[in-house]
Coordinates of C-alpha atoms in Angstrom, one line a residue:
X1158 CA -20.5 6.4 20.0
X1159 CA -21.4 3.2 18.4
X1160 CA -19.1 0.6 18.1
X1161 CA -18.4 -2.5 16.0
X1162 CA -20.1 -5.9 16.5
X1163 CA -17.4 -7.9 14.5
X1164 CA -13.6 -7.3 16.5
X1165 CA -10.7 -7.5 15.0
X1166 CA -8.0 -10.1 16.6
X1167 CA -4.3 -9.4 17.6
X1168 CA -2.1 -10.7 14.8
X1169 CA 0.7 -13.7 15.0
X1170 CA 3.4 -12.8 17.5
X1171 CA 6.2 -13.8 15.3
X1172 CA 4.3 -13.6 11.6
X1173 CA 1.9 -11.3 9.7
X1174 CA -1.8 -11.4 10.3
X1175 CA -4.5 -14.1 11.5
X1176 CA -2.5 -17.8 12.2
X1177 CA -5.8 -19.5 10.7
X1178 CA -4.9 -17.5 7.2
X1179 CA -1.0 -18.8 7.0
X1180 CA -0.3 -19.9 3.7
X1181 CA 2.6 -22.7 2.4
X1182 CA 3.4 -23.3 -0.6
X1183 CA 3.3 -26.0 -3.0
X1184 CA 6.2 -27.9 -4.0
X1185 CA 5.8 -26.7 -7.7
X1186 CA 6.3 -23.3 -6.0
X1187 CA 9.0 -24.6 -3.7
X1188 CA 10.9 -26.4 -7.0
X1189 CA 10.4 -22.8 -8.8
X1190 CA 12.2 -21.1 -6.2
X1191 CA 15.4 -23.4 -6.0
X1192 CA 15.3 -23.3 -9.4
X1193 CA 15.1 -19.5 -10.1
X1194 CA 16.8 -17.9 -6.8
X1195 CA 19.1 -21.3 -6.3
X1196 CA 18.1 -21.4 -2.8
X1197 CA 20.1 -23.5 -1.0
X1198 CA 20.0 -22.5 2.8
X1199 CA 17.9 -23.8 5.5
X1200 CA 14.4 -21.7 6.7
X1201 CA 15.6 -19.2 9.5
X1202 CA 14.7 -20.9 12.8
X1203 CA 11.3 -20.5 14.0
X1204 CA 11.6 -20.4 18.0
X1205 CA 8.7 -21.0 20.3
X1206 CA 6.9 -18.2 22.3
X1207 CA 7.6 -20.3 25.5
X1208 CA 11.2 -19.9 24.8
X1209 CA 11.4 -16.2 24.7
X1210 CA 13.3 -15.0 27.3
X1211 CA 12.1 -11.1 28.2
X1212 CA 14.2 -8.8 30.3
X1213 CA 12.2 -7.9 33.7
X1214 CA 9.7 -5.1 33.5
X1215 CA 11.2 -1.3 34.4
X1216 CA 8.5 0.1 34.9
X1217 CA 9.1 2.5 38.8
X1218 CA 6.4 2.0 41.2
X1219 CA 5.4 5.4 41.2
X1220 CA 4.8 5.4 37.9
X1221 CA 2.8 2.2 37.9
X1222 CA 0.5 3.4 40.4
X1223 CA -0.3 6.7 38.9
X1224 CA -1.1 5.0 35.6
X1225 CA -3.0 2.4 37.2
X1226 CA -5.1 5.0 38.9
X1227 CA -6.1 6.4 35.4
X1228 CA -7.0 2.9 33.6
X1229 CA -7.6 0.6 36.2
X1230 CA -5.7 -2.4 37.1
X1231 CA -7.1 -4.7 34.1
X1232 CA -5.8 -2.0 31.7
X1233 CA -2.4 -2.3 32.9
X1234 CA -0.2 -5.4 31.8
X1235 CA 2.9 -6.6 32.4
X1236 CA 2.8 -10.4 31.7
X1237 CA 5.1 -11.4 28.9
X1238 CA 2.0 -12.2 26.6
X1239 CA 0.9 -8.7 26.3
X1240 CA 4.9 -7.5 26.1
X1241 CA 5.4 -10.0 23.3
X1242 CA 2.6 -8.9 21.2
X1243 CA 4.1 -5.1 21.2
X1244 CA 7.8 -6.1 20.3
X1245 CA 6.8 -4.0 17.3
X1246 CA 6.0 -4.2 13.7
X1247 CA 5.9 -6.3 10.8
X1248 CA 8.8 -5.6 8.2
X1249 CA 11.1 -8.9 7.4
X1250 CA 13.7 -7.7 10.0
X1251 CA 11.2 -7.5 12.7
X1252 CA 9.7 -11.1 12.0
X1253 CA 13.4 -12.7 11.5
X1254 CA 14.5 -11.2 14.8
X1255 CA 11.2 -12.9 16.7
X1256 CA 12.1 -15.9 14.8
X1257 CA 15.2 -16.0 16.1
X1258 CA 13.6 -15.3 19.8
X1259 CA 15.5 -12.1 20.3
X1260 CA 12.7 -10.0 22.8
X1261 CA 15.2 -8.2 24.6
X1262 CA 13.5 -4.7 23.9
X1263 CA 10.0 -5.7 24.9
X1264 CA 8.1 -2.8 26.2
X1265 CA 8.1 -2.6 30.3
X1266 CA 4.0 -2.5 30.2
X1267 CA 1.2 -2.4 28.0
X1268 CA -1.7 0.3 28.5
X1269 CA -5.0 0.1 27.3
X1270 CA -6.7 3.5 27.9
X1271 CA -10.8 4.1 27.1
X1272 CA -10.7 7.6 26.3
X1273 CA -9.2 11.0 25.4
X1274 CA -9.0 12.3 28.5
X1275 CA -7.2 8.9 30.0
X1276 CA -4.4 9.5 27.1
X1277 CA -4.3 12.7 28.1
X1278 CA -3.6 12.0 31.4
X1279 CA -1.1 9.0 30.5
X1280 CA 1.2 11.3 28.5
X1281 CA 1.2 13.8 31.1
X1282 CA 2.0 11.0 33.6
X1283 CA 4.5 9.6 31.5
X1284 CA 6.4 12.7 31.2
X1285 CA 6.7 13.7 34.7
X1286 CA 8.3 10.0 35.1
X1287 CA 10.4 10.0 32.0
X1288 CA 8.5 6.7 30.8
X1289 CA 9.2 6.5 27.0
X1290 CA 5.6 6.6 25.2
X1291 CA 5.1 4.2 21.9
X1292 CA 1.1 4.6 20.5
X1293 CA 0.3 1.2 19.0
X1294 CA -2.5 0.6 16.5
X1295 CA -2.3 -2.2 14.8
X1296 CA 0.8 -3.0 14.9
X1297 CA 1.5 -3.3 11.1
X1298 CA 4.7 -0.8 10.5
X1299 CA 7.1 -2.0 8.1
X1300 CA 9.7 0.5 9.0
X1301 CA 10.2 0.4 12.4
X1302 CA 7.7 3.0 13.2
X1303 CA 6.3 1.0 16.8
X1304 CA 9.6 -0.4 17.2
X1305 CA 10.1 0.2 21.7
X1306 CA 13.3 2.3 21.3
X1307 CA 14.0 3.6 24.6
X1308 CA 16.9 6.4 23.6
X1309 CA 17.8 6.6 27.3
X1310 CA 14.8 6.4 29.1
X1311 CA 14.6 4.1 32.0
X1312 CA 11.4 2.9 31.3
X1313 CA 8.9 2.2 28.2
X1314 CA 5.2 1.7 27.7
X1315 CA 2.9 0.7 24.7
X1316 CA -0.4 2.6 24.5
X1317 CA -2.3 0.3 22.7
X1318 CA -5.3 2.3 21.6
X1319 CA -7.8 -0.9 20.8
X1320 CA -10.4 0.5 23.5
X1321 CA -10.9 3.8 21.3
X1322 CA -12.9 1.4 18.7
X1323 CA -16.0 4.1 18.4
X1324 CA -17.8 6.0 15.3
X1325 CA -18.1 9.0 17.6
X1326 CA -20.7 11.1 14.9
X1327 CA -21.4 10.7 11.3
X1328 CA -22.1 13.9 10.1
X1329 CA -24.3 13.1 6.6
X1330 CA -24.9 16.9 5.5
X1331 CA -21.2 17.3 5.6
X1332 CA -20.3 14.1 4.4
X1333 CA -17.8 13.7 7.2
X1334 CA -17.4 10.9 10.4
X1335 CA -15.4 11.3 13.8
X1336 CA -13.8 8.0 14.5
X1337 CA -11.5 7.2 16.9
X1338 CA -8.2 6.2 16.5
X1339 CA -7.8 2.1 17.6
X1340 CA -10.9 1.5 15.6
X1341 CA -9.5 -0.9 13.1
X1342 CA -10.6 -0.6 9.3
X1343 CA -13.2 -3.6 8.7
X1344 CA -14.5 -2.5 11.9
X1345 CA -14.8 1.1 10.9
X1346 CA -16.2 -0.3 7.3
X1347 CA -18.9 -2.1 9.3
X1348 CA -19.9 1.2 11.1
X1349 CA -19.8 3.5 8.1
X1350 CA -21.8 0.5 6.0
X1351 CA -24.4 0.0 8.6
X1352 CA -25.4 3.8 7.2
X1353 CA -24.5 3.3 3.7
X1354 CA -20.8 5.0 3.8
X1355 CA -17.3 4.0 2.9
X1356 CA -14.2 5.5 4.1
X1357 CA -12.6 4.2 0.3
X1358 CA -9.3 3.4 2.3
X1359 CA -8.1 0.1 1.2
X1360 CA -4.4 -0.6 1.8
X1361 CA -2.7 -3.9 1.9
X1362 CA -3.0 -3.7 6.0
X1363 CA -6.5 -3.2 5.6
X1364 CA -7.1 -6.0 7.8
X1365 CA -5.3 -4.9 11.0
X1366 CA -4.3 -1.2 10.5
X1367 CA -6.1 1.6 12.5
X1368 CA -7.6 5.0 11.6
X1369 CA -5.4 6.8 13.6
X1370 CA -2.3 5.0 12.2
X1371 CA -3.1 6.0 8.8
X1372 CA -3.3 9.6 9.7
X1373 CA -0.2 9.1 11.6
X1374 CA 1.5 7.9 8.7
X1375 CA 0.1 9.4 5.7
X1376 CA -1.2 6.3 4.3
X1377 CA -2.4 5.6 0.6
X1378 CA -4.2 2.6 -0.2
X1379 CA -5.3 0.8 -3.6
X1380 CA -8.2 3.4 -4.3
X1381 CA -6.4 6.2 -3.5
X1382 CA -6.5 7.8 -7.3
X1383 CA -10.5 7.8 -6.6
X1384 CA -10.7 8.5 -3.0
X1385 CA -7.3 10.3 -2.3
X1386 CA -5.1 9.5 0.0
X1387 CA -5.7 9.0 3.8
X1388 CA -4.1 12.5 4.8
X1389 CA -6.1 14.3 2.2
X1390 CA -9.5 13.0 3.6
X1391 CA -8.8 14.2 7.2
X1392 CA -10.8 17.4 8.2
X1393 CA -10.2 17.3 11.8
X1394 CA -8.0 15.8 14.5
X1395 CA -7.8 15.4 18.3
X1396 CA -4.6 14.9 19.5
X1397 CA -3.0 14.5 23.3
X1398 CA 0.5 15.7 23.6
X1399 CA 2.8 16.2 27.0
X1400 CA 1.6 19.8 27.0
X1401 CA -2.2 19.5 26.5
X1402 CA -4.8 18.7 24.3
X1403 CA -5.0 20.3 20.7
X1404 CA -8.4 20.2 18.7
X1405 CA -7.4 20.8 14.7
X1406 CA -9.9 21.4 12.3
X1407 CA -12.9 24.2 12.4
X1408 CA -13.6 24.0 8.6
X1409 CA -12.9 22.4 5.7
X1410 CA -10.3 25.0 4.7
X1411 CA -8.8 28.2 6.1
X1412 CA -6.2 30.9 5.7
X1413 CA -5.6 31.3 9.3
X1414 CA -1.9 30.8 8.8
X1415 CA -0.1 27.4 8.5
X1416 CA -2.3 24.6 8.6
X1417 CA -1.7 22.6 12.0
X1418 CA -3.0 19.8 11.1
X1419 CA -0.3 19.0 9.0
X1420 CA 2.1 18.7 11.8
X1421 CA 0.1 15.6 13.1
X1422 CA -0.7 14.4 9.7
X1423 CA 2.9 12.0 9.2
X1424 CA 3.7 12.7 12.7
X1425 CA 4.2 8.8 13.6
X1426 CA 3.4 9.7 17.3
X1427 CA 6.9 11.3 17.6
X1428 CA 4.6 14.7 19.0
X1429 CA 1.5 13.5 20.4
X1430 CA -1.6 10.7 20.3
X1431 CA -3.9 11.0 17.7
X1432 CA -6.9 10.2 19.5
X1433 CA -10.1 11.1 17.3
X1434 CA -10.0 11.7 13.3
X1435 CA -12.3 13.2 11.5
X1436 CA -12.4 12.4 7.8
X1437 CA -14.3 12.8 4.7
X1438 CA -17.0 9.7 3.5
X1439 CA -18.2 8.9 0.6
X1440 CA -22.0 6.9 0.0
X1441 CA -21.2 3.2 -0.8
X1442 CA -21.0 2.6 -4.5
X1443 CA -23.8 0.8 -5.9
X1444 CA -21.2 -0.9 -8.1
X1445 CA -17.7 -2.1 -8.9
X1446 CA -16.1 -3.0 -12.0
X1447 CA -12.4 -4.5 -12.3
X1448 CA -10.8 -4.9 -15.6
X1449 CA -7.3 -6.0 -16.2
X1450 CA -5.2 -4.7 -18.8
X1451 CA -2.1 -6.0 -20.6
X1452 CA 0.6 -3.1 -22.1
X1453 CA 3.8 -4.3 -24.3
X1454 CA 5.9 -2.6 -21.9
X1455 CA 6.3 -1.3 -18.7
X1456 CA 6.9 2.2 -20.2
X1457 CA 3.9 2.2 -22.4
X1458 CA 1.7 1.3 -19.4
X1459 CA 3.3 3.9 -17.4
X1460 CA 2.7 6.6 -20.1
X1461 CA -0.8 5.6 -20.1
X1462 CA -1.1 6.0 -16.5
X1463 CA 0.4 9.7 -16.7
X1464 CA -2.4 10.4 -19.9
X1465 CA -4.9 9.5 -17.5
X1466 CA -3.4 11.4 -14.4
X1467 CA -3.0 14.6 -16.5
X1468 CA -6.3 14.9 -18.3
X1469 CA -7.9 14.0 -14.7
X1470 CA -9.1 10.5 -15.6
X1471 CA -7.9 8.5 -13.2
X1472 CA -10.0 5.6 -12.1
X1473 CA -10.8 4.5 -8.4
X1474 CA -7.7 2.2 -8.5
X1475 CA -4.9 1.5 -11.0
X1476 CA -1.6 0.5 -11.0
X1477 CA 0.9 -1.1 -13.5
X1478 CA 3.1 -4.4 -13.2
X1479 CA 6.2 -4.8 -14.7
X1480 CA 7.1 -8.2 -16.7
X1481 CA 8.9 -9.5 -13.6
X1482 CA 5.7 -8.9 -11.4
X1483 CA 3.4 -9.9 -13.7
X1484 CA 5.3 -13.2 -14.0
X1485 CA 5.6 -13.9 -10.2
X1486 CA 1.9 -13.2 -9.6
X1487 CA 0.3 -15.7 -12.0
X1488 CA 2.9 -18.2 -10.6
X1489 CA 1.7 -17.0 -7.1
X1490 CA -1.9 -17.9 -8.4
X1491 CA -1.7 -20.6 -10.2
X1492 CA -2.4 -19.3 -13.4
X1493 CA -0.9 -18.4 -16.8
X1494 CA 0.7 -14.9 -16.7
X1495 CA -0.3 -12.5 -19.7
X1496 CA 2.3 -11.1 -22.1
X1497 CA 3.9 -8.0 -21.1
X1498 CA 3.1 -5.8 -18.3
X1499 CA -0.5 -6.5 -16.3
X1500 CA -2.4 -3.5 -15.8
X1501 CA -5.3 -3.8 -12.9
X1502 CA -8.0 -0.6 -12.9
X1503 CA -11.2 -0.4 -10.7
X1504 CA -14.1 1.8 -11.5
X1505 CA -16.4 2.5 -8.6
X1506 CA -19.7 4.5 -8.5
X1507 CA -23.3 4.1 -10.1
X1508 CA -23.5 2.4 -13.3
X1509 CA -23.7 5.3 -15.6
X1510 CA -21.0 7.1 -14.0
X1511 CA -18.6 3.7 -14.5
X1512 CA -19.7 3.4 -17.9
X1513 CA -19.1 6.9 -18.9
X1514 CA -15.3 7.3 -17.4
X1515 CA -14.7 3.6 -18.0
X1516 CA -15.2 4.6 -22.0
X1517 CA -12.6 7.5 -21.6
X1518 CA -10.4 5.4 -19.2
X1519 CA -10.8 2.5 -22.1
X1520 CA -9.7 5.1 -25.1
X1521 CA -6.6 6.7 -23.4
X1522 CA -5.2 2.8 -22.5
X1523 CA -6.0 1.7 -26.1
X1524 CA -3.9 4.2 -27.6
X1525 CA -1.3 3.6 -25.7
X1526 CA -1.2 -0.2 -26.8
X1527 CA -3.2 -1.4 -24.0
X1528 CA -5.0 -4.8 -24.7
X1529 CA -8.2 -5.9 -22.3
X1530 CA -7.9 -9.0 -21.0
X1531 CA -10.0 -11.4 -19.2
X1532 CA -12.5 -10.6 -16.6
X1533 CA -11.1 -13.7 -14.1
X1534 CA -7.6 -12.0 -14.7
X1535 CA -8.4 -9.0 -12.8
X1536 CA -11.0 -11.1 -10.3
X1537 CA -8.0 -13.0 -9.0
X1538 CA -5.9 -10.0 -8.1
X1539 CA -9.1 -8.8 -6.0
X1540 CA -9.0 -11.9 -5.0
X1541 CA -5.5 -12.1 -3.7
X1542 CA -5.6 -8.5 -2.8
X1543 CA -4.6 -8.8 1.3
X1544 CA -2.4 -12.4 1.1
X1545 CA 0.4 -11.0 0.2
X1546 CA 1.9 -10.7 3.7
X1547 CA 0.7 -13.9 4.3
X1548 CA 2.9 -15.2 1.3
X1549 CA 6.1 -13.6 3.0
X1550 CA 6.1 -15.9 5.7
X1551 CA 5.7 -19.0 3.6
X1552 CA 8.8 -18.0 1.7
X1553 CA 10.4 -17.3 4.8
X1554 CA 9.9 -21.0 5.7
X1555 CA 11.5 -21.8 2.6
X1556 CA 14.8 -19.8 3.3
X1557 CA 13.3 -17.1 0.7
X1558 CA 14.3 -13.4 2.0
X1559 CA 11.3 -11.0 0.8
X1560 CA 10.9 -7.6 1.5
X1561 CA 9.5 -4.4 -0.1
X1562 CA 10.5 -1.0 -0.2
X1563 CA 8.9 2.2 -2.1
X1564 CA 9.6 5.8 -3.3
X1565 CA 8.3 8.3 -5.8
X1566 CA 9.7 10.8 -8.1
X1567 CA 8.3 12.9 -10.8
X1568 CA 7.1 11.0 -14.3
X1569 CA 10.6 12.5 -15.8
X1570 CA 12.7 11.0 -13.5
X1571 CA 10.5 7.6 -12.9
X1572 CA 12.2 5.2 -15.5
X1573 CA 15.6 6.3 -14.2
X1574 CA 14.7 5.6 -10.5
X1575 CA 13.2 2.4 -11.1
X1576 CA 16.3 1.2 -13.6
X1577 CA 18.8 2.2 -10.5
X1578 CA 16.8 0.6 -7.4
X1579 CA 16.6 -2.5 -9.3
X1580 CA 20.2 -2.4 -10.1
X1581 CA 21.4 -1.4 -6.6
X1582 CA 19.5 -4.2 -4.9
X1583 CA 20.1 -6.8 -7.5
X1584 CA 23.5 -6.1 -6.7
X1585 CA 23.9 -6.0 -3.1
X1586 CA 21.8 -9.3 -2.5
X1587 CA 23.5 -11.2 -5.3
X1588 CA 25.6 -14.3 -4.3
X1589 CA 28.0 -16.5 -6.1
X1590 CA 24.9 -19.2 -6.0
X1591 CA 22.0 -17.0 -6.5
X1592 CA 20.9 -14.2 -8.1
X1593 CA 17.7 -11.9 -6.1
X1594 CA 14.4 -11.0 -8.2
X1595 CA 13.7 -7.4 -8.0
X1596 CA 10.2 -6.4 -9.3
X1597 CA 8.2 -3.6 -9.6
X1598 CA 4.7 -1.6 -9.6
X1599 CA 3.2 1.7 -10.3
X1600 CA 1.3 2.1 -7.3
X1601 CA -0.1 5.3 -7.4
X1602 CA -0.4 8.4 -10.0
X1603 CA -0.5 11.8 -9.8
X1604 CA -0.3 14.8 -12.4
X1605 CA 3.4 15.3 -11.9
X1606 CA 4.7 11.6 -10.9
X1607 CA 4.2 8.7 -9.4
X1608 CA 4.9 5.6 -6.9
X1609 CA 7.5 3.0 -7.4
X1610 CA 6.4 -0.3 -5.3
X1611 CA 9.2 -2.5 -5.2
X1612 CA 9.5 -6.0 -4.2
X1613 CA 12.8 -8.1 -3.6
X1614 CA 12.9 -12.4 -3.3
X1615 CA 16.6 -13.6 -2.7
X1616 CA 18.3 -16.2 -0.9
X1617 CA 18.1 -15.9 2.6
X1618 CA 21.7 -17.3 3.3
X1619 CA 23.0 -17.2 6.8
X1620 CA 22.7 -13.7 7.3
X1621 CA 19.5 -12.3 6.1
X1622 CA 19.0 -9.1 8.5
X1623 CA 22.7 -8.0 7.5
X1624 CA 21.8 -8.7 3.9
X1625 CA 19.0 -6.9 3.6
X1626 CA 19.9 -4.1 6.1
X1627 CA 22.8 -3.6 3.7
X1628 CA 20.7 -3.7 0.4
X1629 CA 18.0 -1.3 1.7
X1630 CA 20.9 1.0 2.9
X1631 CA 22.6 1.6 -0.5
X1632 CA 18.7 1.2 -2.0
X1633 CA 18.0 4.7 0.1
X1634 CA 21.3 6.1 -0.9
X1635 CA 20.2 5.8 -4.4
X1636 CA 16.8 7.0 -4.4
X1637 CA 17.7 9.9 -2.3
X1638 CA 20.8 10.4 -5.4
X1639 CA 18.1 10.3 -7.6
X1640 CA 15.8 12.5 -6.2
X1641 CA 13.0 10.5 -5.2
X1642 CA 11.5 10.3 -2.0
X1643 CA 12.5 8.0 0.5
X1644 CA 9.1 7.1 1.4
X1645 CA 5.5 7.1 -0.4
X1646 CA 3.3 6.1 2.2
X1647 CA 5.3 3.2 4.4
X1648 CA 6.2 6.2 6.4
X1649 CA 9.5 6.9 8.3
X1650 CA 9.9 4.9 11.3
X1651 CA 13.1 4.2 12.9
X1652 CA 14.2 2.5 8.8
X1653 CA 14.2 5.6 6.7
X1654 CA 15.5 8.1 9.5
X1655 CA 18.8 8.6 8.1
X1656 CA 17.5 9.9 5.0
X1657 CA 15.1 12.8 6.7
X1658 CA 18.1 15.5 5.8
X1659 CA 18.0 14.8 2.8
X1660 CA 14.4 14.7 2.5
X1661 CA 13.5 18.0 3.9
X1662 CA 17.3 19.8 4.3
X1663 CA 18.8 20.3 7.7
X1664 CA 16.6 23.6 8.3
X1665 CA 13.5 21.2 8.1
X1666 CA 14.6 18.7 10.2
X1667 CA 15.7 21.5 12.8
X1668 CA 11.8 22.7 12.4
X1669 CA 10.4 19.8 12.9
X1670 CA 12.9 18.8 16.2
X1671 CA 11.8 22.6 17.4
X1672 CA 7.9 21.5 17.6
X1673 CA 9.1 18.1 19.0
X1674 CA 10.6 20.2 21.7
X1675 CA 7.8 22.6 22.3
X1676 CA 5.0 19.8 22.5
X1677 CA 7.5 17.0 23.9
X1678 CA 10.2 18.7 25.8
X1679 CA 11.2 15.3 27.8
X1680 CA 11.4 13.7 24.4
X1681 CA 9.3 10.9 25.6
X1682 CA 6.9 10.5 22.5
X1683 CA 8.0 7.3 20.2
X1684 CA 11.7 7.9 20.8
X1685 CA 13.7 7.2 17.9
X1686 CA 11.5 7.8 15.1
X1687 CA 10.8 10.4 12.2
X1688 CA 13.5 12.7 13.2
X1689 CA 17.2 12.1 13.3
X1690 CA 18.6 11.6 16.6
X1691 CA 21.1 14.7 16.6
X1692 CA 18.4 17.0 15.8
X1693 CA 16.4 15.9 18.7
X1694 CA 19.0 17.3 21.2
X1695 CA 18.3 20.6 23.2
X1696 CA 20.7 23.4 21.3
X1697 CA 23.9 24.0 23.4
X1698 CA 23.8 27.2 25.5
X1699 CA 26.8 29.4 24.5

């Protein structure tokens, strides 16, 4: 096994990312918010960590002793500092709750196992003592995926996988790597890069998210057009469940019945804990070329991407922003906004491959009214790729509620879905004195459809959490009614759970619940996520 030399630290307890990288708005940007959004309310308060009042730990002594016997005293923490860092994920409601000082749902203990065998022993002990288990990787969930929800269990632990951080094996002949689940993406890139390889997975959560988290949520990064979604990269999994260990994936493909790997890809810790993930890796590209294009309308830009997808010409990464997002991003970057809709295109590979494929892509984009822009526009996008969540914190400090949601649908339904979601969010966040800004980009594309990623900025007002909850409920209902997916890559967690029946049907929910009862009969694994509550109850006996 090989472990990284550079370790990724903890994120701020009440904000995104590394506190050293926190951003502040310039006066001109603040004034623009006042003029555009009518921001009038004071910023949501930020209490100091010392002011938090956590409930007393409720982990029973027999369970505490049994868990300690597995990992050692130094790896079972019940102090406030550890519990606060595991209060949940990083959605805007999560951050607002912490700013208010709400820590009532803190886990009773944080346990950090160092091997698959320890994880297996821990979940079996927790099942025996009815202690709920929340697997915790990078803590980057924005849908309540790592919320410490007890759902009737007397105690709950956060199972932090940070010590599972090794490159177990690199199989260069097969082009695969086996990675432990707690490895953060920069750490994985360091280990693979030393051997000349890359994972090629670069979502906005790249700096802090983990390998296990990507698999558990079916993550899709900015380069998924070229490298594939994370779930498509997975060839094998090792899972610790309350009923025992599962080793899944003997070959790149099989006809031996339904592929059980698919049960755990997207399972969000509700069936067991992913401890090792074997993924397809690529040789690190010799060259990367970013381009920026402008289209006269969002429709023209999406038509161009559709043509590329259906002709098998998608570059490594491609996205199209609507007019509003194009303008907002330019303001944030402090540059002039291009006319129309901005599209960023990225090619990776050897120079000859990039030249050949790049020319084919350019012909399609030009045929759909695309205009090639200055190289600096694409360079600015690349520089700011991971800074968006930091800007959200700066906006909250100014009294601006900002949040995101995403969906996917067919090309035929894309325009209508964008229109209805935009209208729904605008209507539910508008006040007598302010109008929200809702913008969107096409984030991922497939031959049959694409994903829409929405961002909202609105006056926070006096009740930002309840206002967003109502707007998100309405948007989710609109997405379901329009035939869109309730999530494309953010996962289900708590937030999207109400729409799971619309997504897979009542029988589909029943199937998921039956699998959970088989693998997790005590219902301890990440309670309150993914599977609707009624479906997780044991069937009535007549």
